[in-house]
């Protein structure tokens, strides 16, 4: 018996821990397509690794992983994100490119309809003679079918916890930069005298942790 899940503006069907939401989607691998799917998932991860970190950070993407299981008959795509579910998918497509999603989803039973949807969208948009860049831009702005497929395959976590869920990626990155700058100050020859001022005592206490 499947329990009805109420969609949440923040996390879709997933669970949320403070600023972080999770999404776990489960797909059936097309027979004989496991190796092609494995390679496509590797390409998907490579796109994320090569993307501009600032652009990825703006999208709210926290992490992403693909896992083949049940003797390569099933696929898990799991991700965590900081923004709301709907704009997160839009931004993820802008970062990764629509074709990066199609690349691996085409080898799954549930995701195979994305090809027909993509062709129909391009045809309806009058882009049959458009350039590859124009088509990609158009598809990235029309993600309704992708969202439908993801929600149809999504299963919410029974329990979810994230160690750094009280901090967004921008906050974490800023803290790292401040820490690096503070260490430079500590290494300065005149730092000891400067830190004798009472107002700077909290900084020294934090540095001692």
Short mmCIF file of N, CA and C in Angstrom, two decimals, residues 22-155:
data_model
loop_
_atom_site.label_atom_id
_atom_site.label_comp_id
_atom_site.label_asym_id
_atom_site.label_seq_id
_atom_site.Cartn_x
_atom_site.Cartn_y
_atom_site.Cartn_z
N UNK A 22 15.95 17.09 0.56
CA UNK A 22 16.47 15.93 -0.16
C UNK A 22 15.47 15.47 -1.22
N UNK A 23 16.01 14.87 -2.27
CA UNK A 23 15.17 14.26 -3.30
C UNK A 23 15.80 12.93 -3.71
N UNK A 24 15.04 11.86 -3.61
CA UNK A 24 15.49 10.54 -4.04
C UNK A 24 14.51 10.02 -5.09
N UNK A 25 15.02 9.72 -6.28
CA UNK A 25 14.18 9.22 -7.37
C UNK A 25 14.67 7.84 -7.77
N UNK A 26 13.73 6.96 -8.11
CA UNK A 26 14.06 5.57 -8.42
C UNK A 26 13.53 5.21 -9.81
N UNK A 27 14.44 4.73 -10.65
CA UNK A 27 14.11 4.41 -12.04
C UNK A 27 14.37 2.93 -12.33
N UNK A 28 13.66 2.41 -13.33
CA UNK A 28 13.89 1.05 -13.82
C UNK A 28 14.78 1.13 -15.05
N UNK A 29 15.88 0.39 -15.04
CA UNK A 29 16.82 0.41 -16.16
C UNK A 29 16.25 -0.41 -17.32
N UNK A 30 16.31 0.13 -18.52
CA UNK A 30 15.88 -0.62 -19.69
C UNK A 30 16.76 -1.85 -19.86
N UNK A 31 16.19 -2.98 -20.24
CA UNK A 31 16.98 -4.21 -20.42
C UNK A 31 18.14 -4.01 -21.38
N UNK A 32 19.33 -4.43 -20.95
CA UNK A 32 20.51 -4.35 -21.81
C UNK A 32 21.12 -2.97 -21.91
N UNK A 33 20.63 -2.00 -21.13
CA UNK A 33 21.10 -0.62 -21.24
C UNK A 33 21.92 -0.17 -20.03
N UNK A 34 22.26 -1.08 -19.14
CA UNK A 34 22.94 -0.70 -17.90
C UNK A 34 24.28 -0.03 -18.15
N UNK A 35 25.07 -0.56 -19.08
CA UNK A 35 26.40 0.02 -19.32
C UNK A 35 26.29 1.41 -19.93
N UNK A 36 25.37 1.57 -20.87
CA UNK A 36 25.15 2.90 -21.46
C UNK A 36 24.70 3.88 -20.40
N UNK A 37 23.83 3.42 -19.50
CA UNK A 37 23.35 4.28 -18.41
C UNK A 37 24.48 4.65 -17.47
N UNK A 38 25.32 3.68 -17.15
CA UNK A 38 26.46 3.95 -16.26
C UNK A 38 27.35 5.05 -16.83
N UNK A 39 27.65 4.96 -18.11
CA UNK A 39 28.50 5.96 -18.75
C UNK A 39 27.83 7.33 -18.80
N UNK A 40 26.52 7.34 -19.03
CA UNK A 40 25.78 8.60 -19.07
C UNK A 40 25.77 9.27 -17.70
N UNK A 41 25.65 8.47 -16.64
CA UNK A 41 25.66 9.01 -15.28
C UNK A 41 27.04 9.59 -14.95
N UNK A 42 28.08 8.94 -15.44
CA UNK A 42 29.44 9.46 -15.24
C UNK A 42 29.61 10.79 -15.96
N UNK A 43 29.04 10.90 -17.15
CA UNK A 43 29.11 12.16 -17.89
C UNK A 43 28.34 13.25 -17.16
N UNK A 44 27.21 12.90 -16.58
CA UNK A 44 26.40 13.86 -15.83
C UNK A 44 27.21 14.43 -14.66
N UNK A 45 27.89 13.55 -13.92
CA UNK A 45 28.71 14.00 -12.80
C UNK A 45 29.86 14.86 -13.27
N UNK A 46 30.43 14.52 -14.43
CA UNK A 46 31.55 15.29 -14.98
C UNK A 46 31.12 16.71 -15.32
N UNK A 47 29.89 16.86 -15.82
CA UNK A 47 29.37 18.20 -16.13
C UNK A 47 29.31 19.05 -14.87
N UNK A 48 28.84 18.46 -13.77
CA UNK A 48 28.75 19.19 -12.50
C UNK A 48 30.13 19.56 -11.99
N UNK A 49 31.08 18.65 -12.12
CA UNK A 49 32.44 18.91 -11.65
C UNK A 49 33.12 20.02 -12.45
N UNK A 50 32.77 20.13 -13.73
CA UNK A 50 33.41 21.11 -14.60
C UNK A 50 32.67 22.45 -14.63
N UNK A 51 31.50 22.50 -14.04
CA UNK A 51 30.70 23.73 -14.05
C UNK A 51 31.33 24.80 -13.16
N UNK A 52 31.01 26.05 -13.44
CA UNK A 52 31.48 27.18 -12.63
C UNK A 52 30.92 27.03 -11.22
N UNK A 53 31.79 26.92 -10.20
CA UNK A 53 31.31 26.74 -8.82
C UNK A 53 30.33 27.82 -8.38
N UNK A 54 30.52 29.05 -8.85
CA UNK A 54 29.61 30.14 -8.46
C UNK A 54 28.22 29.92 -9.04
N UNK A 55 28.17 29.39 -10.26
CA UNK A 55 26.88 29.12 -10.90
C UNK A 55 26.18 27.96 -10.19
N UNK A 56 26.94 26.92 -9.86
CA UNK A 56 26.38 25.77 -9.15
C UNK A 56 25.87 26.21 -7.78
N UNK A 57 26.65 27.05 -7.11
CA UNK A 57 26.26 27.54 -5.78
C UNK A 57 24.95 28.32 -5.85
N UNK A 58 24.80 29.13 -6.88
CA UNK A 58 23.59 29.93 -7.04
C UNK A 58 22.36 29.05 -7.27
N UNK A 59 22.56 27.89 -7.90
CA UNK A 59 21.44 26.99 -8.18
C UNK A 59 20.90 26.32 -6.94
N UNK A 60 21.70 26.30 -5.87
CA UNK A 60 21.26 25.64 -4.64
C UNK A 60 21.62 24.17 -4.57
N UNK A 61 22.26 23.65 -5.63
CA UNK A 61 22.65 22.24 -5.64
C UNK A 61 23.70 21.97 -4.57
N UNK A 62 23.42 20.99 -3.72
CA UNK A 62 24.35 20.64 -2.64
C UNK A 62 25.16 19.39 -3.02
N UNK A 63 24.51 18.39 -3.53
CA UNK A 63 25.22 17.21 -4.02
C UNK A 63 24.31 16.40 -4.93
N UNK A 64 24.91 15.46 -5.65
CA UNK A 64 24.16 14.62 -6.59
C UNK A 64 24.87 13.29 -6.71
N UNK A 65 24.10 12.21 -6.77
CA UNK A 65 24.72 10.90 -6.98
C UNK A 65 23.75 9.95 -7.69
N UNK A 66 24.31 9.13 -8.56
CA UNK A 66 23.57 8.07 -9.23
C UNK A 66 24.08 6.73 -8.71
N UNK A 67 23.17 5.82 -8.42
CA UNK A 67 23.55 4.50 -7.90
C UNK A 67 22.75 3.42 -8.64
N UNK A 68 23.47 2.51 -9.30
CA UNK A 68 22.83 1.35 -9.90
C UNK A 68 22.74 0.25 -8.84
N UNK A 69 21.59 -0.42 -8.75
CA UNK A 69 21.45 -1.49 -7.75
C UNK A 69 20.50 -2.56 -8.29
N UNK A 70 20.28 -3.60 -7.50
CA UNK A 70 19.47 -4.76 -7.93
C UNK A 70 20.02 -5.34 -9.24
N UNK A 71 21.34 -5.65 -9.21
CA UNK A 71 21.99 -6.23 -10.39
C UNK A 71 21.83 -5.34 -11.62
N UNK A 72 21.99 -4.03 -11.39
CA UNK A 72 21.93 -3.03 -12.46
C UNK A 72 20.55 -2.95 -13.13
N UNK A 73 19.53 -3.37 -12.42
CA UNK A 73 18.17 -3.27 -12.97
C UNK A 73 17.44 -2.02 -12.49
N UNK A 74 17.96 -1.37 -11.46
CA UNK A 74 17.33 -0.18 -10.89
C UNK A 74 18.38 0.92 -10.73
N UNK A 75 17.91 2.17 -10.77
CA UNK A 75 18.80 3.32 -10.62
C UNK A 75 18.23 4.30 -9.60
N UNK A 76 19.09 4.75 -8.72
CA UNK A 76 18.73 5.82 -7.78
C UNK A 76 19.44 7.09 -8.21
N UNK A 77 18.68 8.18 -8.34
CA UNK A 77 19.31 9.50 -8.46
C UNK A 77 18.89 10.27 -7.22
N UNK A 78 19.86 10.63 -6.42
CA UNK A 78 19.59 11.35 -5.17
C UNK A 78 20.34 12.66 -5.18
N UNK A 79 19.70 13.70 -4.67
CA UNK A 79 20.32 15.02 -4.63
C UNK A 79 19.80 15.78 -3.42
N UNK A 80 20.57 16.74 -2.96
CA UNK A 80 20.11 17.65 -1.91
C UNK A 80 20.29 19.07 -2.41
N UNK A 81 19.43 19.97 -1.94
CA UNK A 81 19.44 21.33 -2.46
C UNK A 81 18.95 22.31 -1.40
N UNK A 82 19.26 23.60 -1.63
CA UNK A 82 18.97 24.65 -0.65
C UNK A 82 17.78 25.52 -1.04
N UNK A 83 17.45 25.56 -2.32
CA UNK A 83 16.36 26.41 -2.78
C UNK A 83 15.05 25.63 -2.76
N UNK A 84 13.97 26.25 -3.18
CA UNK A 84 12.70 25.54 -3.28
C UNK A 84 12.73 24.57 -4.45
N UNK A 85 11.91 23.52 -4.37
CA UNK A 85 11.97 22.42 -5.33
C UNK A 85 11.80 22.87 -6.77
N UNK A 86 10.77 23.64 -7.05
CA UNK A 86 10.46 24.01 -8.43
C UNK A 86 11.57 24.83 -9.09
N UNK A 87 12.02 25.93 -8.48
CA UNK A 87 13.12 26.68 -9.09
C UNK A 87 14.43 25.92 -9.07
N UNK A 88 14.59 24.99 -8.11
CA UNK A 88 15.82 24.19 -8.07
C UNK A 88 15.96 23.37 -9.34
N UNK A 89 14.88 22.71 -9.77
CA UNK A 89 14.95 21.91 -10.99
C UNK A 89 15.27 22.81 -12.18
N UNK A 90 14.61 23.98 -12.25
CA UNK A 90 14.89 24.92 -13.34
C UNK A 90 16.37 25.31 -13.35
N UNK A 91 16.90 25.66 -12.18
CA UNK A 91 18.29 26.10 -12.09
C UNK A 91 19.25 24.94 -12.36
N UNK A 92 18.89 23.74 -11.91
CA UNK A 92 19.75 22.58 -12.15
C UNK A 92 19.86 22.30 -13.64
N UNK A 93 18.76 22.49 -14.36
CA UNK A 93 18.78 22.30 -15.81
C UNK A 93 19.66 23.36 -16.48
N UNK A 94 19.59 24.59 -15.97
CA UNK A 94 20.42 25.66 -16.53
C UNK A 94 21.90 25.37 -16.29
N UNK A 95 22.23 24.81 -15.13
CA UNK A 95 23.62 24.50 -14.80
C UNK A 95 24.12 23.29 -15.60
N UNK A 96 23.32 22.23 -15.61
CA UNK A 96 23.75 20.97 -16.22
C UNK A 96 23.46 20.91 -17.72
N UNK A 97 22.44 21.63 -18.15
CA UNK A 97 21.98 21.51 -19.53
C UNK A 97 20.90 20.45 -19.63
N UNK A 98 19.86 20.72 -20.38
CA UNK A 98 18.74 19.77 -20.49
C UNK A 98 19.20 18.43 -21.04
N UNK A 99 20.12 18.47 -21.99
CA UNK A 99 20.58 17.24 -22.62
C UNK A 99 21.33 16.33 -21.66
N UNK A 100 21.93 16.91 -20.63
CA UNK A 100 22.63 16.09 -19.64
C UNK A 100 21.64 15.20 -18.88
N UNK A 101 20.44 15.72 -18.65
CA UNK A 101 19.39 14.91 -18.01
C UNK A 101 18.86 13.85 -18.98
N UNK A 102 18.63 14.27 -20.23
CA UNK A 102 18.14 13.34 -21.24
C UNK A 102 19.14 12.21 -21.45
N UNK A 103 20.42 12.54 -21.38
CA UNK A 103 21.50 11.58 -21.65
C UNK A 103 21.36 10.32 -20.81
N UNK A 104 21.05 10.48 -19.51
CA UNK A 104 20.93 9.27 -18.67
C UNK A 104 19.49 8.79 -18.54
N UNK A 105 18.53 9.71 -18.60
CA UNK A 105 17.13 9.31 -18.41
C UNK A 105 16.61 8.46 -19.57
N UNK A 106 17.18 8.61 -20.76
CA UNK A 106 16.71 7.86 -21.92
C UNK A 106 16.92 6.35 -21.76
N UNK A 107 17.81 5.96 -20.84
CA UNK A 107 18.08 4.54 -20.63
C UNK A 107 17.23 3.95 -19.50
N UNK A 108 16.24 4.70 -19.04
CA UNK A 108 15.33 4.21 -18.01
C UNK A 108 13.92 4.11 -18.57
N UNK A 109 13.14 3.22 -18.00
CA UNK A 109 11.76 3.03 -18.46
C UNK A 109 10.94 4.29 -18.20
N UNK A 110 11.05 4.82 -17.00
CA UNK A 110 10.24 5.98 -16.61
C UNK A 110 10.66 7.26 -17.32
N UNK A 111 11.94 7.37 -17.63
CA UNK A 111 12.45 8.60 -18.22
C UNK A 111 12.48 8.61 -19.73
N UNK A 112 12.16 7.49 -20.36
CA UNK A 112 12.27 7.40 -21.82
C UNK A 112 11.31 8.35 -22.54
N UNK A 113 10.21 8.73 -21.89
CA UNK A 113 9.25 9.64 -22.53
C UNK A 113 9.82 11.04 -22.69
N UNK A 114 10.95 11.32 -22.03
CA UNK A 114 11.55 12.65 -22.12
C UNK A 114 12.00 12.96 -23.54
N UNK A 115 12.38 11.91 -24.30
CA UNK A 115 12.82 12.11 -25.68
C UNK A 115 11.65 12.61 -26.53
N UNK A 116 10.50 11.93 -26.42
CA UNK A 116 9.32 12.34 -27.18
C UNK A 116 8.87 13.74 -26.76
N UNK A 117 8.95 14.00 -25.46
CA UNK A 117 8.56 15.32 -24.96
C UNK A 117 9.48 16.40 -25.51
N UNK A 118 10.77 16.10 -25.56
CA UNK A 118 11.74 17.06 -26.07
C UNK A 118 11.47 17.35 -27.54
N UNK A 119 11.22 16.29 -28.32
CA UNK A 119 10.95 16.47 -29.75
C UNK A 119 9.66 17.25 -29.97
N UNK A 120 8.64 16.93 -29.15
CA UNK A 120 7.36 17.62 -29.28
C UNK A 120 7.49 19.10 -28.92
N UNK A 121 8.27 19.38 -27.88
CA UNK A 121 8.45 20.77 -27.44
C UNK A 121 9.16 21.59 -28.51
N UNK A 122 10.19 20.99 -29.10
CA UNK A 122 10.95 21.68 -30.15
C UNK A 122 10.05 21.95 -31.35
N UNK A 123 9.25 20.94 -31.72
CA UNK A 123 8.35 21.09 -32.86
C UNK A 123 7.29 22.16 -32.59
N UNK A 124 6.70 22.11 -31.39
CA UNK A 124 5.67 23.09 -31.02
C UNK A 124 6.22 24.50 -30.95
N UNK A 125 7.50 24.59 -30.60
CA UNK A 125 8.12 25.91 -30.48
C UNK A 125 8.63 26.45 -31.80
N UNK A 126 8.42 25.70 -32.88
CA UNK A 126 8.87 26.15 -34.19
C UNK A 126 10.38 26.22 -34.30
N UNK A 127 11.06 25.26 -33.65
CA UNK A 127 12.53 25.30 -33.62
C UNK A 127 13.16 24.18 -34.43
N UNK A 128 12.43 23.65 -35.40
CA UNK A 128 12.95 22.52 -36.17
C UNK A 128 14.22 22.87 -36.94
N UNK A 129 14.41 24.13 -37.26
CA UNK A 129 15.62 24.54 -37.99
C UNK A 129 16.53 25.41 -37.13
N UNK A 130 16.27 25.44 -35.84
CA UNK A 130 17.07 26.29 -34.94
C UNK A 130 18.42 25.66 -34.67
N UNK A 131 19.33 26.48 -34.16
CA UNK A 131 20.67 25.99 -33.81
C UNK A 131 20.60 25.16 -32.54
N UNK A 132 21.66 24.40 -32.30
CA UNK A 132 21.72 23.57 -31.09
C UNK A 132 21.60 24.42 -29.84
N UNK A 133 22.26 25.58 -29.83
CA UNK A 133 22.21 26.47 -28.68
C UNK A 133 20.82 27.00 -28.42
N UNK A 134 20.10 27.35 -29.50
CA UNK A 134 18.74 27.86 -29.36
C UNK A 134 17.79 26.79 -28.84
N UNK A 135 17.98 25.57 -29.32
CA UNK A 135 17.14 24.45 -28.87
C UNK A 135 17.39 24.17 -27.40
N UNK A 136 18.66 24.16 -27.01
CA UNK A 136 19.02 23.90 -25.61
C UNK A 136 18.42 24.97 -24.70
N UNK A 137 18.49 26.22 -25.13
CA UNK A 137 17.93 27.32 -24.34
C UNK A 137 16.42 27.17 -24.20
N UNK A 138 15.76 26.79 -25.28
CA UNK A 138 14.31 26.60 -25.25
C UNK A 138 13.92 25.46 -24.31
N UNK A 139 14.63 24.34 -24.41
CA UNK A 139 14.31 23.18 -23.58
C UNK A 139 14.56 23.47 -22.10
N UNK A 140 15.61 24.25 -21.83
CA UNK A 140 15.92 24.58 -20.44
C UNK A 140 14.83 25.43 -19.80
N UNK A 141 14.08 26.13 -20.64
CA UNK A 141 13.00 26.97 -20.12
C UNK A 141 11.66 26.23 -20.08
N UNK A 142 11.64 24.98 -20.56
CA UNK A 142 10.41 24.19 -20.59
C UNK A 142 10.66 22.85 -19.91
N UNK A 143 10.63 22.88 -18.59
CA UNK A 143 11.03 21.71 -17.81
C UNK A 143 9.85 20.96 -17.18
N UNK A 144 8.64 21.25 -17.62
CA UNK A 144 7.46 20.67 -16.97
C UNK A 144 7.45 19.14 -17.04
N UNK A 145 7.83 18.57 -18.20
CA UNK A 145 7.81 17.12 -18.31
C UNK A 145 8.91 16.48 -17.47
N UNK A 146 10.05 17.13 -17.40
CA UNK A 146 11.13 16.63 -16.55
C UNK A 146 10.68 16.60 -15.10
N UNK A 147 10.03 17.66 -14.65
CA UNK A 147 9.53 17.72 -13.27
C UNK A 147 8.48 16.64 -13.02
N UNK A 148 7.63 16.41 -14.02
CA UNK A 148 6.60 15.38 -13.88
C UNK A 148 7.23 14.00 -13.69
N UNK A 149 8.25 13.70 -14.48
CA UNK A 149 8.92 12.41 -14.38
C UNK A 149 9.62 12.27 -13.03
N UNK A 150 10.30 13.32 -12.60
CA UNK A 150 11.01 13.25 -11.33
C UNK A 150 10.05 13.05 -10.16
N UNK A 151 8.93 13.77 -10.19
CA UNK A 151 7.96 13.62 -9.10
C UNK A 151 7.30 12.25 -9.12
N UNK A 152 7.12 11.68 -10.31
CA UNK A 152 6.49 10.36 -10.40
C UNK A 152 7.41 9.26 -9.89
N UNK A 153 8.71 9.51 -9.90
CA UNK A 153 9.67 8.49 -9.44
C UNK A 153 10.26 8.81 -8.07
N UNK A 154 9.85 9.94 -7.49
CA UNK A 154 10.42 10.36 -6.21
C UNK A 154 9.76 9.65 -5.04
N UNK A 155 10.58 9.23 -4.10
CA UNK A 155 10.09 8.65 -2.84
C UNK A 155 10.71 9.44 -1.70
#
